[in-house]
Tab-separated table of C-alpha atoms and ligand atoms in Angstrom:
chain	number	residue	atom	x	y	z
A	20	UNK	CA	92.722	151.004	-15.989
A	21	UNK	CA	93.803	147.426	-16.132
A	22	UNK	CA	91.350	144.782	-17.087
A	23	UNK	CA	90.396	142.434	-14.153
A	24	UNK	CA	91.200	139.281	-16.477
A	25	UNK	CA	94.817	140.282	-16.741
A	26	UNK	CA	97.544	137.383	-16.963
A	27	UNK	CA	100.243	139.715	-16.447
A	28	UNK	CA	101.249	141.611	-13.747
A	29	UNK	CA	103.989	144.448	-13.571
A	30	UNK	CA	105.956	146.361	-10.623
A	31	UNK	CA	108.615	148.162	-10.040
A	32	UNK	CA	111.241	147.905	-7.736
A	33	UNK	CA	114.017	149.991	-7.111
A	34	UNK	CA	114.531	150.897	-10.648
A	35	UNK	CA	113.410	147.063	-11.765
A	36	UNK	CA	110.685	146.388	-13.330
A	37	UNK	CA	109.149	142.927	-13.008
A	38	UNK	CA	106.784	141.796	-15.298
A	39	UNK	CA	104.959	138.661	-13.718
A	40	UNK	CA	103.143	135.964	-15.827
A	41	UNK	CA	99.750	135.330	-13.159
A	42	UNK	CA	98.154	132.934	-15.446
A	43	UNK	CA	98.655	130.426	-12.879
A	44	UNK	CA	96.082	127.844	-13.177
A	45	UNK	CA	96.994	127.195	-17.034
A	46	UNK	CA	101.002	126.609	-15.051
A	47	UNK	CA	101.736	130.219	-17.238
A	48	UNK	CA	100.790	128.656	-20.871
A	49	UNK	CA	100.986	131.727	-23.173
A	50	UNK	CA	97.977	132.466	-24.534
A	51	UNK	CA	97.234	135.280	-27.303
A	52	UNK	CA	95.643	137.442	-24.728
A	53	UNK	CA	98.944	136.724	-22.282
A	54	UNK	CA	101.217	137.755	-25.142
A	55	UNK	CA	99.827	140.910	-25.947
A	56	UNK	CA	100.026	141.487	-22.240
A	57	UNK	CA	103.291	141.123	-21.943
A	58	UNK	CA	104.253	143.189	-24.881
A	59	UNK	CA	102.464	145.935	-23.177
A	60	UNK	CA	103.976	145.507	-19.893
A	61	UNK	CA	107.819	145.455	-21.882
A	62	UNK	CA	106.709	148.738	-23.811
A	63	UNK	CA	105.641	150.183	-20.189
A	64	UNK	CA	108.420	149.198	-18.959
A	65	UNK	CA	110.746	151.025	-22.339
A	66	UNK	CA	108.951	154.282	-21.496
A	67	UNK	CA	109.150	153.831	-17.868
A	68	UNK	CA	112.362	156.737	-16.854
A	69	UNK	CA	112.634	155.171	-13.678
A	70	UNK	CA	113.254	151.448	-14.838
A	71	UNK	CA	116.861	150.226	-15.720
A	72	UNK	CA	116.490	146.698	-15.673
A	73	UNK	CA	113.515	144.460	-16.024
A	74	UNK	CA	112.786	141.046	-14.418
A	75	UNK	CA	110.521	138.181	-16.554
A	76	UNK	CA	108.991	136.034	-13.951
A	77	UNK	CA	106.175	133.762	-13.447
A	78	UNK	CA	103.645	133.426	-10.398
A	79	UNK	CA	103.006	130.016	-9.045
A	80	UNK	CA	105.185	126.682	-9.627
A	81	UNK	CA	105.979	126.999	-12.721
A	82	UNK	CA	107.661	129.464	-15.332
A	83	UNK	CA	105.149	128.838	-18.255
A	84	UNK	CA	104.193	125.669	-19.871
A	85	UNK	CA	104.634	126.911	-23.389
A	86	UNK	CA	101.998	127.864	-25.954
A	87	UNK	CA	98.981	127.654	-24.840
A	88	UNK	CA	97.012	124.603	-26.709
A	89	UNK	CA	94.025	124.510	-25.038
A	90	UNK	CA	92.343	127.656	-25.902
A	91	UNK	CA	90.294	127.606	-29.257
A	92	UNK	CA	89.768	131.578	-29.383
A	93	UNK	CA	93.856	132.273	-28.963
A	94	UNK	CA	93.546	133.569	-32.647
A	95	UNK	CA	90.514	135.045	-32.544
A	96	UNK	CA	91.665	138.494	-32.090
A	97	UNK	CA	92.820	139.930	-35.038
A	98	UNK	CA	93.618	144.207	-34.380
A	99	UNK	CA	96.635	143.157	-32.537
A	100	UNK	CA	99.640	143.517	-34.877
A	101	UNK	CA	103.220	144.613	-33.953
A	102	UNK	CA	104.264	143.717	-37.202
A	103	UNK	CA	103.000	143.582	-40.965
A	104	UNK	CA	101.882	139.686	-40.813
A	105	UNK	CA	98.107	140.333	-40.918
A	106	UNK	CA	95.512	137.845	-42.303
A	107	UNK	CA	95.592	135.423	-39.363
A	108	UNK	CA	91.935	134.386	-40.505
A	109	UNK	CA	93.728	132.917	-44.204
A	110	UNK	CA	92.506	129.394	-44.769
A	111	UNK	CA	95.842	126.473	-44.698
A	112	UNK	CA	99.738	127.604	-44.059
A	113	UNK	CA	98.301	131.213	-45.055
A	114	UNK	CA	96.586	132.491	-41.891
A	115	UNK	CA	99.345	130.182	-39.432
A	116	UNK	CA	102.242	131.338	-41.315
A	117	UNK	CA	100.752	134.879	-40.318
A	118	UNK	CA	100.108	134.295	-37.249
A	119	UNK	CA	103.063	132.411	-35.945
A	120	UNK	CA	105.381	135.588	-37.410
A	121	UNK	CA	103.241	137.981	-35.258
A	122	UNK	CA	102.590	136.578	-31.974
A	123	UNK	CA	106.043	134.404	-31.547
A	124	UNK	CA	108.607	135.173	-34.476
A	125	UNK	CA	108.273	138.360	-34.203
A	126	UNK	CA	107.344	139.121	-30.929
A	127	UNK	CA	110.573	137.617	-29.721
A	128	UNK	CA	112.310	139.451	-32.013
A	129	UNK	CA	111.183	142.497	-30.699
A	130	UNK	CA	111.446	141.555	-27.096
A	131	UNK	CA	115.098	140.340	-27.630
A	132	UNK	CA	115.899	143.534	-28.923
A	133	UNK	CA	114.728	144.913	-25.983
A	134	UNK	CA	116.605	148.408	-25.200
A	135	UNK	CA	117.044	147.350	-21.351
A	136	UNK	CA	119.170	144.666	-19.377
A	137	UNK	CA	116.665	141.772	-19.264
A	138	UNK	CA	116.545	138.756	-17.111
A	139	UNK	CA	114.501	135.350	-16.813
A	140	UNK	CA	113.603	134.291	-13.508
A	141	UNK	CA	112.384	130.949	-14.078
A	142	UNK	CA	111.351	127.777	-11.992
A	143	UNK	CA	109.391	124.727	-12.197
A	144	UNK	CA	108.532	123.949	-15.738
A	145	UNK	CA	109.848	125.915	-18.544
A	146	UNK	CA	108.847	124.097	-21.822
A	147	UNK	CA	108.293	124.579	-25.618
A	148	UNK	CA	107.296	128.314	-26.071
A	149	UNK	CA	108.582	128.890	-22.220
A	150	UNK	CA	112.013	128.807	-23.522
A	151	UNK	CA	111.598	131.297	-25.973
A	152	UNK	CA	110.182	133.935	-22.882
A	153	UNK	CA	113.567	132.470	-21.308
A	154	UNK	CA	116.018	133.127	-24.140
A	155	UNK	CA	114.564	136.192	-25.333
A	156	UNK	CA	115.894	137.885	-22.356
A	157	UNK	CA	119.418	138.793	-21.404
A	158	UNK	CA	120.634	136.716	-18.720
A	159	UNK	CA	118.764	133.621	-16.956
A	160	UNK	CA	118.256	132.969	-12.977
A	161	UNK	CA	116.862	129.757	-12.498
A	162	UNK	CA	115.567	128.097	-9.545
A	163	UNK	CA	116.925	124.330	-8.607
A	164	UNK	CA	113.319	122.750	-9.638
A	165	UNK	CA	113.338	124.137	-12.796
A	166	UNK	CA	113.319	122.033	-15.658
A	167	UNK	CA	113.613	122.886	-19.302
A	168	UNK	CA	112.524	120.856	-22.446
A	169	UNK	CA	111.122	121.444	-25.896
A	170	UNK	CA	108.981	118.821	-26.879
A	171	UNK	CA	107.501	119.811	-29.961
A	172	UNK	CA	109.577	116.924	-31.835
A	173	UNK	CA	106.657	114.639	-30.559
A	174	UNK	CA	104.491	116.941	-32.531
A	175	UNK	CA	106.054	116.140	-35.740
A	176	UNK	CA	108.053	119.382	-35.781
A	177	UNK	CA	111.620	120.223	-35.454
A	178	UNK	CA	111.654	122.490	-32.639
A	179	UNK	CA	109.743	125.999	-31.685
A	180	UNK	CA	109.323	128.766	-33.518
A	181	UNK	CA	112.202	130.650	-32.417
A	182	UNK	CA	114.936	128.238	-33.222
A	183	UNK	CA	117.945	129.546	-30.873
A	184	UNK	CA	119.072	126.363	-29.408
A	185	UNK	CA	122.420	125.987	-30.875
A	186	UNK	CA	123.047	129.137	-29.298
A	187	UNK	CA	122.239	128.787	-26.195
A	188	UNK	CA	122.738	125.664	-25.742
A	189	UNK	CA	125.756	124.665	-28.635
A	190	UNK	CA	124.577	122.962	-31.662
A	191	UNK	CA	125.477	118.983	-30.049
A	192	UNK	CA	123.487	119.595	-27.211
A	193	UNK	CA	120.869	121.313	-28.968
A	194	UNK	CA	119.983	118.493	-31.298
A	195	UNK	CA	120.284	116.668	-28.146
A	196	UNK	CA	117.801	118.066	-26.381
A	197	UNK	CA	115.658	118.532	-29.765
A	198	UNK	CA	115.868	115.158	-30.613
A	199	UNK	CA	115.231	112.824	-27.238
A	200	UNK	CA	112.710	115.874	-25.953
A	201	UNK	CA	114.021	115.012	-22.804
A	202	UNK	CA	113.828	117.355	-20.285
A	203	UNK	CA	117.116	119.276	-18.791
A	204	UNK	CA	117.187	119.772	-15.104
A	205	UNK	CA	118.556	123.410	-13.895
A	206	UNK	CA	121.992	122.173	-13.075
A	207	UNK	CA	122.375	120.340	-16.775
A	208	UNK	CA	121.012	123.731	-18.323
A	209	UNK	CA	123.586	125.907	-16.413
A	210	UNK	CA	126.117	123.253	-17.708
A	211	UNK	CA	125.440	123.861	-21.352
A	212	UNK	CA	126.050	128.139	-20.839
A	213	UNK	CA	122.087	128.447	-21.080
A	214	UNK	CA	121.310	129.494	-17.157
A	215	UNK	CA	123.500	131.779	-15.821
A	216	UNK	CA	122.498	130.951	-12.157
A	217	UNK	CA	121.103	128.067	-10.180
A	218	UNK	CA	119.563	128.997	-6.660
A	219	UNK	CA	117.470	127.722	-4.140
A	220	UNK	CA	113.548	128.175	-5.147
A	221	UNK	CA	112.850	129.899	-2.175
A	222	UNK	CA	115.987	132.618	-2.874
A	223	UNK	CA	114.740	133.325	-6.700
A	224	UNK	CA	113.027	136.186	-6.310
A	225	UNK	CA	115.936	138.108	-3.999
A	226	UNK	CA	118.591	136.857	-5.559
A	227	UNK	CA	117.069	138.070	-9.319
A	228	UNK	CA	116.533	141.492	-7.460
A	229	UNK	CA	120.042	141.699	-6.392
A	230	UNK	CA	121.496	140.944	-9.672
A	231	UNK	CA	118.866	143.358	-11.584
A	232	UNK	CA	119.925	145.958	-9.094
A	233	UNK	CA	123.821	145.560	-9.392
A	234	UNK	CA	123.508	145.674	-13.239
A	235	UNK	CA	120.750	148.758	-12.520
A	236	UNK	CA	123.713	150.645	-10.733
A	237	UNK	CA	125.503	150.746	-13.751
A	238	UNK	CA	125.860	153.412	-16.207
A	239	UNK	CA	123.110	152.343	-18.329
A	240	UNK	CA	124.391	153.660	-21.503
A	241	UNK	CA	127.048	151.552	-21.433
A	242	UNK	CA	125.100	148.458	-20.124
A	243	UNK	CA	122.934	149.142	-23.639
A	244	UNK	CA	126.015	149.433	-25.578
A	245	UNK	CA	127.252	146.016	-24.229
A	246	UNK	CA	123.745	144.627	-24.991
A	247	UNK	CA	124.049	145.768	-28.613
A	248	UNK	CA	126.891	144.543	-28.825
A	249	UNK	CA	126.708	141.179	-27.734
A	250	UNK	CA	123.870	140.853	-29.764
A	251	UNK	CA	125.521	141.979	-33.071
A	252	UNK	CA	128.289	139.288	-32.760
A	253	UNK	CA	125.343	136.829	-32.363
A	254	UNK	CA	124.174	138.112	-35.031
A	255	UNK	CA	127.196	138.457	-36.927
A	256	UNK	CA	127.552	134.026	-36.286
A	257	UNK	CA	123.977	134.484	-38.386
A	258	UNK	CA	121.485	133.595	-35.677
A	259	UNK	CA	119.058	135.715	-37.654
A	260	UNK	CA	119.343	133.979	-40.909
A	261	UNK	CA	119.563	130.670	-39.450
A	262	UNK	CA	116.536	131.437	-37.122
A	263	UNK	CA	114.529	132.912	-40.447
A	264	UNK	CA	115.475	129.716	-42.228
A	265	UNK	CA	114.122	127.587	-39.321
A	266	UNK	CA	110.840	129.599	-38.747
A	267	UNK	CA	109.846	128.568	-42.253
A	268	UNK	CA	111.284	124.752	-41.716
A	269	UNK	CA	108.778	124.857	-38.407
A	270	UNK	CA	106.053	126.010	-40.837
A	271	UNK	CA	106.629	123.442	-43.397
A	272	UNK	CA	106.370	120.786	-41.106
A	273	UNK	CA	103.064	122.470	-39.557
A	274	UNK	CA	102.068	122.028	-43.163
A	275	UNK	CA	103.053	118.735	-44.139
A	276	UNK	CA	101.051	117.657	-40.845
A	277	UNK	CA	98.259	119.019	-42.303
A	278	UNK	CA	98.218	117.121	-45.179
A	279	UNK	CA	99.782	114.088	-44.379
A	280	UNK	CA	96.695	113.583	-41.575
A	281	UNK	CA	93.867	114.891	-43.815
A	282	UNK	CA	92.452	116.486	-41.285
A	283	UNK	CA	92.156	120.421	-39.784
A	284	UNK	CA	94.577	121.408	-37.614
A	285	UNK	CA	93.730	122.705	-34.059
A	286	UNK	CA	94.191	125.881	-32.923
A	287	UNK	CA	97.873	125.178	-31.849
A	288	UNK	CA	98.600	123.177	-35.026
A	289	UNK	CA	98.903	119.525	-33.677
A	290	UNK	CA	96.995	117.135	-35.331
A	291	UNK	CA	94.671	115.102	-33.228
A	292	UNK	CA	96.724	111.905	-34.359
A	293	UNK	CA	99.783	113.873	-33.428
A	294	UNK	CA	98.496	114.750	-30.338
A	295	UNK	CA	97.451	111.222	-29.392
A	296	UNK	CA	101.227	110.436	-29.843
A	297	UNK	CA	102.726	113.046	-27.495
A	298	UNK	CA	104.672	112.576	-24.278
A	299	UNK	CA	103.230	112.413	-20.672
A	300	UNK	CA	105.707	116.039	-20.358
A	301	UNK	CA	104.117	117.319	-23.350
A	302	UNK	CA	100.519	116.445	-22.888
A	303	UNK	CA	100.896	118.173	-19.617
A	304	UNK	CA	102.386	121.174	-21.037
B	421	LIG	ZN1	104.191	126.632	-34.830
């Protein structure tokens, strides 16, 4: 039976499966709780005979406004563990190192990897940790208010935990858009190769359904295969190694802000003197 405090909803239609962020009133922030949630809903979804393709979306305005920083008990349930990276309750780099591999490094890792078509239907705000629910899937639909931008620079770090913006972005625009954390409008994001569509906000959800369906029509065997695929020569440019190598970048900088302001880290690793510093977009986030 599904618990009344769910923040993620799932469907299916006509061999799609949409799995629906309803966490509204945080604007989507992924929380631990959320992320768990919508591991479940992509295993359901694995298992599910009668689902081809599945649809990421977001109720409400807005895609997701990234990692949730507001919630103090996000760690505080350990027992949740796709991978190996237990001891999220280690004191210092220990316990965040841990965590951060479980509920983002690894989690898109596994969702990216997912053994279906995927595809992002995003609008409104998409930021920090909301581009890594965007890019983990296949192909990106995205609405003519949406807006992308990771801000995290502001926070004294080099970018999110899953570092794959010089792939889908190219590595000029990605330190671009790393370095000003300015936000990208729809159009400039379909510009760069990241969004593969830009509709009206009132035609997302149809016009996601259509292009899940087409792709659902397919033989799905092959549709995998070209997944694969396209995902080995990705790999084959070393996306992996380079993301690995960034992950633990992202963690020494978590690190050096700890030291460096003397003082314990929140629950979402900024710094109160960091977070004093932050933009108006990333304060809102
Ligand atoms: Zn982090």
């Amino acid at each position: 039976m599904e618990r009344p405090d769910r923040t993620v909803r799932y469907e299916v239609r006509g061999g799609v499966a949409w799995i629906v962020m309803d966490r509204v009133r945080k604007r989507n922030a992924q929380s631990v709780p959320m992320t768990y949630e919508l591991n479940e809903a992509f295993d359901r979804a694995a298992q599910d005979r009668e689902v081809k393709v599945v649809v990421l979306a977001a109720d409400g305005p807005h895609f997701s406004a990234g990692h949730d920083i507001s919630d103090p008990a996000r760690y505080d349930e350990p027992g949740h563990c796709v991978s190996t990276w237990a001891g999220w309750e280690a004191p210092g780099a220990e316990g965040r190192l841990a965590r951060e591999h479980e509920i983002y490094f690894d989690m898109c890792k596994r969702w990216r990897d997912f053994a279906k078509p995927t595809i992002a239907a995003v609008q409104g705000k998409c930021i920090g940790g909301g581009l890594m629910l965007a890019w983990v899937c296949d192909l990106i639909v995205a609405a003519e208010d949406a807006f992308f931008l990771d801000p995290v620079v502001d926070f004294g770090v080099g970018g999110v935990e899953w570092l794959a913006h010089p792939w889908e972005l190219g590595p000029r625009k990605a330190k671009e858009l790393l370095m000003t954390a300015e936000s990208w409008t729809a159009r400039q994001a379909e510009a760069a190769g990241m969004v593969n569509h830009v509709v009206p906000a009132d035609e997302l959800e149809a016009f996601t359904q259509r292009l899940a369906e087409k792709i659902a029509s397919k033989p799905q065997l092959a549709v995998k295969l070209v997944k694969q695929a396209i995902n080995a020569a990705v790999d084959a440019q070393g996306q992996w190694n380079a993301m690995q190598t960034a992950f633990g970048l992202h963690q020494l900088a978590h690190t050096h802000n700890m030291l460096m302001f003397g003082e314990p880290m929140d629950p979402a690793g900024i710094p109160a003197k960091v977070r004093a510093s932050m933009t108006a977009a990333a304060k809102d986030s």
